[in-house]
């Protein structure tokens, strides 16, 4: 098999966990969740190179400000430059697309999401309050000329406007174009699991999308996934702490407290791949539930919401699912990526899955 073959790890015979996957083993298996991406891959002036992009995750097809969803975040290690997580945790709701990009493009991606919401929601900042944009980042400067600020607000808007329920393209795409994971080419990866309730025909879905950019070659628990682990590739990047953004989506009826509990279990999947949450690593989880939409303009003082009981066995399955989808999404980000050349002629190679 050519090292440039791209496929999900399950197609390579690697099985993660015991829970069944959704139809496409993708975050968009959670009904109505949408993902859009814009990839920049081009030489710039004076030998610089744009190997970067934007990925947008939308909780549903409607206006996320007018119809918010329950959400929470969990910071595994806080070396990151996110926006919006303070208010997200304070109020327990998501009211914007979740934007992913490189470190220096957080302002541009945030502005793009803001402009998109202002155009579609004229009451923001006029007859109602402001809006909280959630943006996450990883540093892609090994392959991307990050100081050139190639990502613009227009790219962010385009990612939102092209978001769909189709299976997500993975690997060196969108925000993942220039990312490196365990010294191999990383980027965007996704996975999903089905959680059986008491009725066999009635299930919950939990999905994950990661932006992987962490770990040294020696950290990778490769022996768990590959038959041959002694392959040495040329021009291997020097070890770096790196980062990962993990986005979890589910249609299970959970509040923000329960979502934070789910988000913590993503760290189990991250650790299984070999991460030890390095000192300079931004390891951040954002989780949301699509089970209930909270209208921005709600005249009633009370909100009627059904929630899972913490003591019900399905909660443990959701914990298990969060760990499994995170681990598999990281592996898919490696397995789906291709050899990528960026600034200064640097090439980062695909992980040598058998």
Coordinates of C-alpha atoms in Angstrom, one line a residue, residues 32-174:
X32 CA -28.1 18.6 11.2
X33 CA -24.6 19.3 12.4
X34 CA -22.7 21.0 9.5
X35 CA -19.0 21.5 8.7
X36 CA -17.5 23.8 6.1
X37 CA -13.8 24.3 5.2
X38 CA -11.6 26.6 3.2
X39 CA -8.0 25.5 2.4
X40 CA -5.2 27.8 1.4
X41 CA -2.3 26.0 -0.4
X42 CA -0.2 28.4 -2.5
X43 CA 3.3 30.1 -2.7
X44 CA 3.5 33.7 -1.6
X45 CA 6.1 36.4 -2.3
X46 CA 9.7 36.1 -1.3
X47 CA 9.6 32.3 -0.8
X48 CA 6.8 32.3 1.8
X49 CA 4.0 29.8 1.6
X50 CA 0.4 29.7 2.7
X51 CA -0.5 26.2 4.0
X52 CA -3.4 26.9 6.3
X53 CA -7.2 27.5 6.3
X54 CA -10.4 27.6 8.2
X55 CA -12.9 25.0 9.5
X56 CA -16.4 25.9 10.7
X57 CA -18.7 23.7 12.7
X58 CA -22.4 24.7 12.9
X59 CA -24.7 23.1 15.4
X60 CA -27.7 23.2 13.1
X61 CA -29.0 24.7 9.9
X62 CA -30.7 27.7 11.6
X63 CA -29.4 30.9 13.1
X64 CA -27.2 29.8 16.1
X65 CA -27.7 33.1 17.8
X66 CA -31.5 33.0 17.7
X67 CA -31.5 29.3 18.5
X68 CA -28.7 28.5 20.9
X69 CA -27.7 25.0 22.0
X70 CA -26.3 23.7 25.3
X71 CA -22.5 23.7 25.4
X72 CA -19.4 23.5 27.6
X73 CA -15.7 23.6 27.3
X74 CA -12.9 21.8 29.1
X75 CA -9.3 22.9 29.2
X76 CA -6.9 19.9 29.5
X77 CA -3.9 22.2 29.1
X78 CA -4.4 25.9 28.6
X79 CA -1.6 27.0 26.3
X80 CA -4.1 28.3 23.7
X81 CA -5.5 31.5 22.2
X82 CA -9.2 30.8 22.0
X83 CA -12.1 33.2 22.0
X84 CA -15.5 32.8 23.6
X85 CA -14.9 30.1 26.1
X86 CA -15.4 32.2 29.2
X87 CA -19.0 33.2 28.3
X88 CA -19.7 29.7 26.8
X89 CA -19.0 28.2 30.2
X90 CA -20.7 31.0 32.2
X91 CA -24.0 30.8 30.4
X92 CA -23.8 27.2 29.1
X93 CA -24.8 27.9 25.6
X94 CA -23.3 28.1 22.1
X95 CA -24.6 30.9 19.9
X96 CA -22.1 31.0 17.0
X97 CA -20.4 28.6 14.6
X98 CA -17.3 27.0 16.1
X99 CA -14.3 28.3 14.1
X100 CA -10.9 26.6 13.8
X101 CA -7.8 28.1 12.3
X102 CA -4.1 28.9 12.9
X103 CA -3.0 30.9 15.9
X104 CA -2.5 34.3 14.2
X105 CA -5.8 33.9 12.3
X106 CA -8.0 33.8 15.3
X107 CA -9.0 37.5 14.8
X108 CA -9.8 37.0 11.1
X109 CA -11.8 33.8 11.7
X110 CA -13.7 35.5 14.6
X111 CA -14.4 38.6 12.4
X112 CA -15.7 36.4 9.6
X113 CA -18.1 34.6 11.9
X114 CA -19.2 37.9 13.4
X115 CA -19.8 39.5 10.0
X116 CA -21.8 36.5 8.9
X117 CA -24.0 36.7 12.0
X118 CA -24.4 40.5 11.8
X119 CA -25.6 40.2 8.2
X120 CA -28.2 37.5 9.1
X121 CA -29.1 38.9 12.5
X122 CA -29.7 42.7 12.3
X123 CA -30.9 42.8 15.9
X124 CA -27.4 42.0 17.3
X125 CA -25.9 45.1 18.9
X126 CA -29.1 47.1 18.2
X127 CA -32.2 45.8 19.9
X128 CA -30.5 43.0 21.7
X129 CA -27.0 42.3 23.1
X130 CA -23.8 41.3 21.5
X131 CA -22.8 37.9 20.3
X132 CA -20.1 35.4 21.6
X133 CA -18.0 34.0 18.9
X134 CA -16.1 30.7 19.7
X135 CA -12.8 30.2 17.9
X136 CA -10.0 27.7 18.5
X137 CA -6.5 27.5 17.1
X138 CA -3.3 25.5 16.7
X139 CA 0.1 26.8 15.5
X140 CA 0.8 25.7 11.9
X141 CA 4.0 27.7 11.5
X142 CA 6.2 24.7 10.6
X143 CA 4.5 24.5 7.2
X144 CA 2.6 27.8 7.0
X145 CA 4.1 31.3 6.8
X146 CA 2.0 32.3 9.8
X147 CA 3.2 35.9 9.9
X148 CA 1.7 36.6 6.4
X149 CA -1.8 36.4 7.9
X150 CA -3.1 34.7 4.8
X151 CA -6.5 33.8 6.3
X152 CA -9.1 36.6 5.9
X153 CA -12.5 37.1 7.3
X154 CA -13.9 36.3 3.9
X155 CA -12.4 32.9 4.1
X156 CA -14.1 32.3 7.4
X157 CA -17.4 33.5 6.0
X158 CA -17.0 31.1 3.1
X159 CA -16.3 28.2 5.4
X160 CA -19.6 28.9 7.2
X161 CA -21.6 29.5 4.1
X162 CA -20.4 26.3 2.5
X163 CA -21.0 24.1 5.6
X164 CA -23.0 21.0 4.9
X165 CA -24.2 17.7 6.4
X166 CA -22.0 15.7 4.0
X167 CA -19.1 13.6 5.3
X168 CA -16.2 15.8 6.3
X169 CA -13.0 15.9 4.3
X170 CA -10.2 15.0 6.5
X171 CA -6.4 15.4 6.8
X172 CA -4.5 18.3 5.3
X173 CA -7.6 20.4 4.7
X174 CA -9.2 23.5 6.1

